[in-house]
Amino acid sequence: MIKPDAVRAGDSGLILDQIIRSGFEIKALKLVQLSQKEAEAFYAVHCERPFYGSLVEFMTSGPVVAAILEKENAVEAYRTLIGSTNPENAAEGTIRKRFASSIQNNAVHGSDSDENAEIECSFFFNHFERV
Ligand code: CMP
């Protein structure tokens, strides 16, 4: 997912370009505005964290670009490509180093396991929208 900060900044194209050039195949793609309930549900695992309310507010502050990406070992490969959650700790050349501004406004989201990837893919896309 490309988050509202990066969509607002006009960085969606550059981010998708970096993802494609890194060998990922796009299997689904859409621009969507999350409602408060949807953002709360997507990040429900973080509901006890102090930043949850602010995160939900941020994630509903504008549209996001949701995508399903395919590659060998995709979860790990994508997490390497995007870099650390906090852009201050992200490696040079990673998407978060290039485009993120803070630990919350960190430009992109990536699933943290194959199991969560399936859940998150189904959150955004029905079977007609996936190739
Ligand atoms: P993401 O990879 O989408 O997973 C959870 C999100 O919560 C994370 O990116 C950040 O946007 C946000 N987040 C994680 N840790 C913090 C923090 N310490 N303060 C504020 N936001 C955070």
Coordinates of N, CA, C and O and ligand atoms in Angstrom, one line a residue:
M1 N 0.8 -1.2 0.0 CA 0.0 0.0 0.0 C 0.9 1.2 0.0 O 1.9 1.3 0.8
I2 N 0.5 2.2 -0.9 CA 1.2 3.5 -0.9 C 0.3 4.4 0.0 O -0.9 4.5 -0.3
K3 N 0.8 5.0 1.0 CA 0.1 5.7 2.0 C -0.3 7.1 1.6 O 0.3 7.6 0.7
P4 N -1.2 7.7 2.3 CA -1.7 9.1 1.9 C -0.6 10.1 1.8 O -0.7 11.0 0.9
D5 N 0.4 10.1 2.6 CA 1.5 11.1 2.5 C 2.2 11.0 1.1 O 2.4 12.0 0.4
A6 N 2.5 9.8 0.7 CA 3.2 9.6 -0.6 C 2.3 9.9 -1.8 O 2.7 10.4 -2.8
V7 N 1.0 9.5 -1.7 CA 0.0 9.8 -2.8 C -0.1 11.3 -2.9 O 0.0 11.8 -4.0
R8 N -0.3 12.0 -1.8 CA -0.4 13.4 -1.7 C 0.8 14.1 -2.4 O 0.6 15.1 -3.1
A9 N 1.9 13.6 -2.1 CA 3.2 14.2 -2.6 C 3.4 13.9 -4.1 O 4.4 14.4 -4.7
G10 N 2.6 13.1 -4.7 CA 2.7 12.8 -6.1 C 3.8 11.7 -6.4 O 4.3 11.7 -7.5
D11 N 4.1 10.9 -5.3 CA 5.2 10.0 -5.5 C 4.7 8.6 -5.9 O 5.6 7.7 -6.0
S12 N 3.4 8.4 -6.1 CA 2.9 7.0 -6.4 C 3.6 6.4 -7.6 O 4.0 5.2 -7.6
G13 N 3.8 7.2 -8.7 CA 4.4 6.7 -9.9 C 5.8 6.3 -9.7 O 6.2 5.2 -10.2
L14 N 6.6 7.1 -9.0 CA 8.0 6.8 -8.8 C 8.1 5.5 -7.9 O 9.0 4.7 -8.1
I15 N 7.2 5.4 -6.9 CA 7.3 4.2 -6.0 C 6.9 3.0 -6.8 O 7.6 1.9 -6.7
L16 N 5.8 3.0 -7.6 CA 5.5 1.8 -8.4 C 6.6 1.5 -9.4 O 6.9 0.3 -9.6
D17 N 7.3 2.5 -10.0 CA 8.4 2.3 -10.9 C 9.5 1.5 -10.2 O 10.1 0.6 -10.7
Q18 N 9.8 2.0 -8.9 CA 10.9 1.3 -8.2 C 10.5 -0.2 -7.9 O 11.3 -1.1 -7.9
I19 N 9.2 -0.4 -7.5 CA 8.8 -1.7 -7.2 C 8.9 -2.6 -8.5 O 9.4 -3.7 -8.4
I20 N 8.4 -2.1 -9.6 CA 8.4 -2.9 -10.9 C 9.9 -3.2 -11.3 O 10.2 -4.3 -11.6
R21 N 10.7 -2.2 -11.2 CA 12.1 -2.4 -11.6 C 12.9 -3.3 -10.6 O 13.9 -3.8 -11.0
S22 N 12.3 -3.5 -9.4 CA 12.9 -4.4 -8.5 C 12.5 -5.9 -8.7 O 12.8 -6.7 -7.9
G23 N 11.7 -6.1 -9.8 CA 11.3 -7.4 -10.1 C 10.0 -7.9 -9.7 O 9.6 -9.1 -9.8
F24 N 9.1 -7.0 -9.1 CA 7.8 -7.4 -8.7 C 6.8 -7.3 -9.8 O 6.9 -6.3 -10.6
E25 N 5.9 -8.2 -9.9 CA 4.8 -8.2 -10.9 C 3.6 -7.7 -10.2 O 3.2 -8.2 -9.1
I26 N 2.9 -6.7 -10.8 CA 1.6 -6.2 -10.2 C 0.5 -7.1 -10.6 O 0.2 -7.2 -11.8
K27 N -0.2 -7.7 -9.6 CA -1.3 -8.6 -9.9 C -2.7 -7.9 -9.6 O -3.7 -8.5 -10.0
A28 N -2.6 -6.8 -9.0 CA -3.9 -6.0 -8.7 C -3.4 -4.6 -8.3 O -2.4 -4.5 -7.7
L29 N -4.3 -3.6 -8.6 CA -3.9 -2.2 -8.3 C -5.1 -1.3 -8.2 O -6.0 -1.4 -9.1
K30 N -5.2 -0.5 -7.2 CA -6.4 0.5 -7.1 C -6.1 1.6 -6.2 O -5.3 1.5 -5.3
L31 N -6.7 2.8 -6.5 CA -6.7 4.0 -5.6 C -7.9 4.0 -4.8 O -9.0 4.0 -5.4
V32 N -7.8 4.0 -3.5 CA -9.0 4.0 -2.6 C -8.9 4.9 -1.5 O -7.8 5.1 -0.9
Q33 N -10.1 5.4 -1.0 CA -10.1 6.2 0.2 C -10.7 5.3 1.3 O -11.8 4.8 1.2
L34 N -9.9 5.1 2.3 CA -10.3 4.3 3.5 C -11.2 5.1 4.4 O -11.0 6.2 4.7
S35 N -12.3 4.4 4.8 CA -13.1 5.0 5.9 C -12.4 4.8 7.2 O -11.5 4.0 7.3
Q36 N -12.9 5.5 8.3 CA -12.4 5.3 9.6 C -12.5 3.8 10.0 O -11.5 3.2 10.5
K37 N -13.7 3.2 9.8 CA -13.9 1.8 10.2 C -12.9 0.9 9.4 O -12.4 -0.1 10.0
E38 N -12.7 1.1 8.1 CA -11.8 0.3 7.3 C -10.3 0.4 7.8 O -9.6 -0.6 8.0
A39 N -9.9 1.7 8.1 CA -8.5 1.9 8.6 C -8.4 1.2 10.0 O -7.3 0.6 10.3
E40 N -9.4 1.3 10.8 CA -9.3 0.7 12.2 C -9.2 -0.8 12.0 O -8.4 -1.5 12.7
A41 N -10.0 -1.4 11.1 CA -9.9 -2.8 10.9 C -8.6 -3.3 10.3 O -8.0 -4.3 10.7
F42 N -8.1 -2.5 9.3 CA -6.8 -2.9 8.7 C -5.7 -3.0 9.7 O -4.8 -3.9 9.7
Y43 N -5.7 -2.0 10.7 CA -4.6 -1.9 11.6 C -5.1 -2.4 13.0 O -4.5 -2.0 14.0
A44 N -6.1 -3.2 13.1 CA -6.7 -3.7 14.4 C -5.6 -4.3 15.3 O -5.7 -4.2 16.5
V45 N -4.6 -4.9 14.7 CA -3.5 -5.6 15.5 C -2.8 -4.5 16.4 O -2.2 -4.9 17.4
H46 N -2.9 -3.2 15.9 CA -2.2 -2.2 16.7 C -3.1 -1.4 17.6 O -2.7 -0.3 18.1
C47 N -4.3 -1.9 17.9 CA -5.3 -1.1 18.5 C -5.0 -0.7 20.0 O -5.5 0.3 20.5
E48 N -4.1 -1.4 20.6 CA -3.7 -1.1 22.0 C -2.5 -0.1 22.0 O -2.1 0.4 23.0
R49 N -1.9 0.1 20.8 CA -0.7 1.0 20.8 C -1.1 2.4 20.9 O -2.1 2.9 20.4
P50 N -0.2 3.2 21.5 CA -0.5 4.7 21.7 C -0.7 5.4 20.4 O -1.4 6.5 20.4
F51 N -0.1 5.0 19.3 CA -0.2 5.7 18.1 C -1.4 5.3 17.2 O -1.6 5.8 16.1
Y52 N -2.2 4.4 17.7 CA -3.3 3.8 16.9 C -4.3 4.9 16.4 O -4.6 5.0 15.2
G53 N -4.7 5.8 17.3 CA -5.7 6.8 16.8 C -5.1 7.7 15.8 O -5.8 8.1 14.8
S54 N -3.9 8.2 16.0 CA -3.2 9.0 15.1 C -3.0 8.3 13.7 O -3.1 8.9 12.7
L55 N -2.6 7.0 13.8 CA -2.4 6.2 12.6 C -3.7 6.1 11.8 O -3.6 6.3 10.5
V56 N -4.8 5.9 12.4 CA -6.1 5.8 11.7 C -6.4 7.1 11.1 O -6.9 7.2 9.9
E57 N -6.2 8.2 11.8 CA -6.5 9.5 11.3 C -5.6 9.8 10.0 O -6.1 10.3 9.0
F58 N -4.3 9.4 10.1 CA -3.4 9.6 9.0 C -3.8 8.8 7.8 O -3.9 9.3 6.7
M59 N -4.2 7.5 8.1 CA -4.5 6.6 7.0 C -5.8 6.9 6.3 O -6.1 6.4 5.2
T60 N -6.7 7.8 6.9 CA -7.9 8.2 6.3 C -7.8 9.7 5.8 O -8.8 10.2 5.4
S61 N -6.6 10.2 5.8 CA -6.4 11.7 5.5 C -6.4 11.9 4.0 O -6.4 13.0 3.5
G62 N -6.4 10.8 3.2 CA -6.5 10.9 1.7 C -6.4 9.5 1.2 O -6.3 8.5 1.9
P63 N -6.5 9.4 -0.2 CA -6.5 8.1 -0.8 C -5.1 7.3 -0.6 O -4.1 8.0 -0.4
V64 N -5.2 6.0 -0.7 CA -4.1 5.2 -0.7 C -4.1 4.4 -2.0 O -5.1 4.2 -2.6
V65 N -2.9 3.9 -2.4 CA -2.8 3.0 -3.6 C -2.6 1.6 -3.0 O -1.5 1.4 -2.4
A66 N -3.5 0.7 -3.3 CA -3.4 -0.7 -2.8 C -2.9 -1.6 -4.0 O -3.3 -1.4 -5.1
A67 N -2.0 -2.5 -3.7 CA -1.5 -3.3 -4.8 C -1.2 -4.7 -4.2 O -0.9 -4.9 -3.0
I68 N -1.4 -5.7 -5.1 CA -0.9 -7.1 -4.8 C 0.3 -7.3 -5.7 O 0.3 -7.0 -6.9
L69 N 1.4 -7.7 -5.1 CA 2.7 -7.8 -5.7 C 3.1 -9.3 -5.7 O 3.0 -9.9 -4.7
E70 N 3.7 -9.7 -6.8 CA 4.2 -11.1 -6.8 C 5.7 -11.2 -7.1 O 6.1 -10.4 -8.0
K71 N 6.4 -12.0 -6.4 CA 7.8 -12.2 -6.6 C 8.2 -13.4 -5.8 O 7.5 -13.7 -4.8
E72 N 9.2 -14.1 -6.2 CA 9.8 -15.2 -5.3 C 10.1 -14.6 -3.9 O 10.7 -13.5 -3.9
N73 N 9.6 -15.2 -2.9 CA 9.9 -14.7 -1.5 C 9.5 -13.2 -1.4 O 10.2 -12.4 -0.8
A74 N 8.3 -12.9 -1.9 CA 7.8 -11.5 -2.0 C 7.8 -10.8 -0.7 O 8.2 -9.6 -0.7
V75 N 7.3 -11.4 0.4 CA 7.2 -10.6 1.6 C 8.5 -10.1 2.1 O 8.7 -8.9 2.4
E76 N 9.5 -11.0 2.1 CA 10.8 -10.6 2.6 C 11.5 -9.6 1.6 O 12.1 -8.6 2.0
A77 N 11.4 -9.9 0.3 CA 12.0 -9.1 -0.7 C 11.4 -7.7 -0.7 O 12.1 -6.7 -0.8
Y78 N 10.1 -7.6 -0.5 CA 9.4 -6.2 -0.5 C 9.8 -5.5 0.8 O 10.1 -4.3 0.8
R79 N 9.9 -6.2 1.9 CA 10.3 -5.5 3.2 C 11.8 -5.0 3.1 O 12.1 -3.9 3.6
T80 N 12.6 -5.7 2.4 CA 14.0 -5.2 2.1 C 13.9 -4.0 1.2 O 14.6 -3.0 1.5
L81 N 13.1 -4.0 0.2 CA 13.0 -2.9 -0.7 C 12.5 -1.6 -0.1 O 12.9 -0.5 -0.4
I82 N 11.5 -1.8 0.9 CA 10.9 -0.5 1.5 C 11.8 0.0 2.6 O 11.8 1.2 2.9
G83 N 12.5 -0.9 3.3 CA 13.4 -0.4 4.4 C 12.6 -0.3 5.8 O 11.4 -0.6 5.9
S84 N 13.4 0.1 6.8 CA 12.8 0.1 8.2 C 11.6 1.0 8.3 O 11.4 2.0 7.6
T85 N 10.7 0.6 9.3 CA 9.5 1.4 9.6 C 9.8 2.9 9.7 O 9.1 3.7 9.2
N86 N 10.9 3.1 10.5 CA 11.3 4.5 10.7 C 12.3 4.9 9.6 O 13.4 4.3 9.5
P87 N 11.9 5.9 8.8 CA 12.8 6.2 7.7 C 14.2 6.7 8.1 O 15.2 6.5 7.4
E88 N 14.3 7.1 9.4 CA 15.7 7.5 9.9 C 16.6 6.3 9.9 O 17.8 6.4 9.8
N89 N 16.0 5.1 10.1 CA 16.8 3.9 10.2 C 16.8 3.1 8.8 O 17.5 2.0 8.8
A90 N 16.2 3.6 7.8 CA 16.0 2.9 6.6 C 17.3 3.0 5.8 O 18.0 4.1 5.8
A91 N 17.7 1.9 5.1 CA 18.9 1.9 4.3 C 18.8 2.9 3.1 O 17.7 3.1 2.6
E92 N 19.9 3.4 2.6 CA 20.0 4.3 1.4 C 19.3 3.6 0.3 O 19.5 2.4 0.0
G93 N 18.5 4.3 -0.5 CA 18.0 3.7 -1.7 C 16.6 3.0 -1.5 O 16.0 2.7 -2.5
T94 N 16.3 2.7 -0.2 CA 15.0 2.1 0.0 C 13.9 3.1 -0.2 O 14.1 4.3 -0.2
I95 N 12.7 2.5 -0.4 CA 11.5 3.4 -0.7 C 11.3 4.4 0.5 O 11.0 5.6 0.3
R96 N 11.3 3.8 1.7 CA 11.1 4.7 2.9 C 12.2 5.8 3.0 O 11.9 6.9 3.4
K97 N 13.4 5.4 2.7 CA 14.5 6.4 2.8 C 14.2 7.5 1.8 O 14.4 8.7 2.1
R98 N 13.8 7.1 0.6 CA 13.5 8.1 -0.5 C 12.3 9.0 -0.2 O 12.3 10.2 -0.5
F99 N 11.2 8.4 0.3 CA 9.9 9.0 0.2 C 9.2 9.3 1.5 O 8.3 10.0 1.6
A100 N 9.7 8.7 2.6 CA 9.0 8.8 3.9 C 9.5 10.0 4.7 O 10.7 10.4 4.6
S101 N 8.6 10.5 5.6 CA 9.0 11.7 6.4 C 9.1 11.4 7.9 O 9.7 12.2 8.6
S102 N 8.4 10.4 8.3 CA 8.4 10.1 9.8 C 8.0 8.6 10.0 O 7.6 7.9 9.0
I103 N 8.1 8.1 11.2 CA 7.8 6.7 11.5 C 6.3 6.4 11.2 O 6.0 5.3 10.8
Q104 N 5.5 7.4 11.4 CA 4.1 7.2 11.0 C 3.8 7.5 9.5 O 3.3 6.6 8.8
N105 N 4.3 8.6 9.1 CA 4.1 9.0 7.6 C 5.2 8.4 6.8 O 6.1 9.1 6.4
N106 N 5.2 7.0 6.7 CA 6.3 6.3 6.2 C 6.1 5.8 4.8 O 6.7 4.8 4.4
A107 N 5.2 6.4 4.0 CA 5.1 6.3 2.6 C 4.4 5.0 2.1 O 3.7 5.0 1.1
V108 N 4.8 3.9 2.7 CA 4.3 2.6 2.2 C 4.1 1.6 3.3 O 4.7 1.7 4.4
H109 N 3.3 0.6 3.1 CA 3.0 -0.5 4.0 C 3.4 -1.8 3.3 O 3.2 -1.9 2.0
G110 N 3.9 -2.7 4.0 CA 4.1 -4.1 3.4 C 3.6 -5.1 4.4 O 3.8 -5.0 5.6
S111 N 3.1 -6.2 3.9 CA 2.6 -7.3 4.7 C 3.8 -7.9 5.4 O 4.9 -8.0 4.8
D112 N 3.6 -8.4 6.7 CA 4.8 -8.9 7.4 C 4.9 -10.5 7.4 O 5.8 -11.0 8.0
S113 N 3.9 -11.2 6.7 CA 4.0 -12.6 6.6 C 3.1 -13.0 5.4 O 2.3 -12.3 5.0
D114 N 3.4 -14.2 4.9 CA 2.5 -14.7 3.8 C 1.1 -14.8 4.2 O 0.1 -14.5 3.5
E115 N 0.8 -15.2 5.5 CA -0.5 -15.3 6.0 C -1.2 -13.9 6.0 O -2.4 -13.8 5.5
N116 N -0.5 -12.9 6.5 CA -1.1 -11.6 6.6 C -1.3 -11.0 5.2 O -2.2 -10.2 4.9
A117 N -0.4 -11.4 4.3 CA -0.5 -10.9 2.9 C -1.8 -11.4 2.3 O -2.5 -10.6 1.6
E118 N -2.1 -12.6 2.5 CA -3.4 -13.1 2.0 C -4.6 -12.4 2.6 O -5.5 -12.0 1.8
I119 N -4.5 -12.1 3.9 CA -5.6 -11.4 4.5 C -5.7 -10.0 4.0 O -6.8 -9.5 3.7
E120 N -4.6 -9.3 3.8 CA -4.6 -7.9 3.4 C -5.0 -7.8 1.9 O -5.6 -6.9 1.5
C121 N -4.6 -8.8 1.1 CA -5.0 -8.9 -0.3 C -6.5 -8.9 -0.4 O -7.2 -8.2 -1.2
S122 N -7.1 -9.8 0.4 CA -8.6 -10.0 0.4 C -9.3 -8.8 1.0 O -10.4 -8.5 0.7
F123 N -8.6 -8.0 1.8 CA -9.2 -6.8 2.4 C -9.5 -5.8 1.3 O -10.5 -5.2 1.3
F124 N -8.6 -5.7 0.3 CA -8.7 -4.7 -0.7 C -9.3 -5.2 -2.0 O -9.9 -4.4 -2.8
F125 N -9.1 -6.5 -2.4 CA -9.5 -6.9 -3.7 C -10.4 -8.1 -3.7 O -10.2 -9.1 -2.9
N126 N -11.4 -8.1 -4.6 CA -12.2 -9.4 -4.8 C -11.5 -10.2 -6.0 O -10.6 -9.7 -6.6
H127 N -12.0 -11.3 -6.3 CA -11.3 -12.2 -7.2 C -11.4 -11.6 -8.7 O -10.5 -12.0 -9.5
F128 N -12.4 -10.7 -9.0 CA -12.4 -10.1 -10.3 C -11.3 -9.1 -10.5 O -10.9 -8.8 -11.6
E129 N -10.8 -8.6 -9.4 CA -9.8 -7.5 -9.5 C -8.4 -8.0 -9.4 O -7.4 -7.2 -9.4
R130 N -8.2 -9.3 -9.3 CA -6.8 -9.9 -9.2 C -6.6 -10.7 -10.5 O -7.5 -11.4 -11.0
V131 N -5.4 -10.6 -11.0 CA -5.1 -11.4 -12.2 C -4.1 -12.5 -11.8 O -3.5 -12.5 -10.7
Ligands
CMP1 P1 3.2 -0.1 8.8 O1 4.3 -0.9 8.2 O2 2.1 0.2 7.9 O3 2.7 -0.8 10.1 C1 2.1 -0.1 11.2 C2 2.2 1.4 11.1 O4 2.1 2.1 12.3 C3 3.6 1.7 10.6 O5 3.8 1.3 9.3 C4 3.6 3.2 10.8 O6 2.8 4.0 9.9 C5 2.8 3.3 12.2 N1 3.8 3.2 13.3 C6 4.5 2.2 13.7 N2 5.3 2.6 14.8 C7 4.9 3.9 15.1 C8 5.3 4.8 16.1 N3 6.1 4.5 17.1 N4 4.7 6.0 16.1 C9 3.8 6.3 15.2 N5 3.4 5.5 14.2 C10 3.9 4.3 14.1

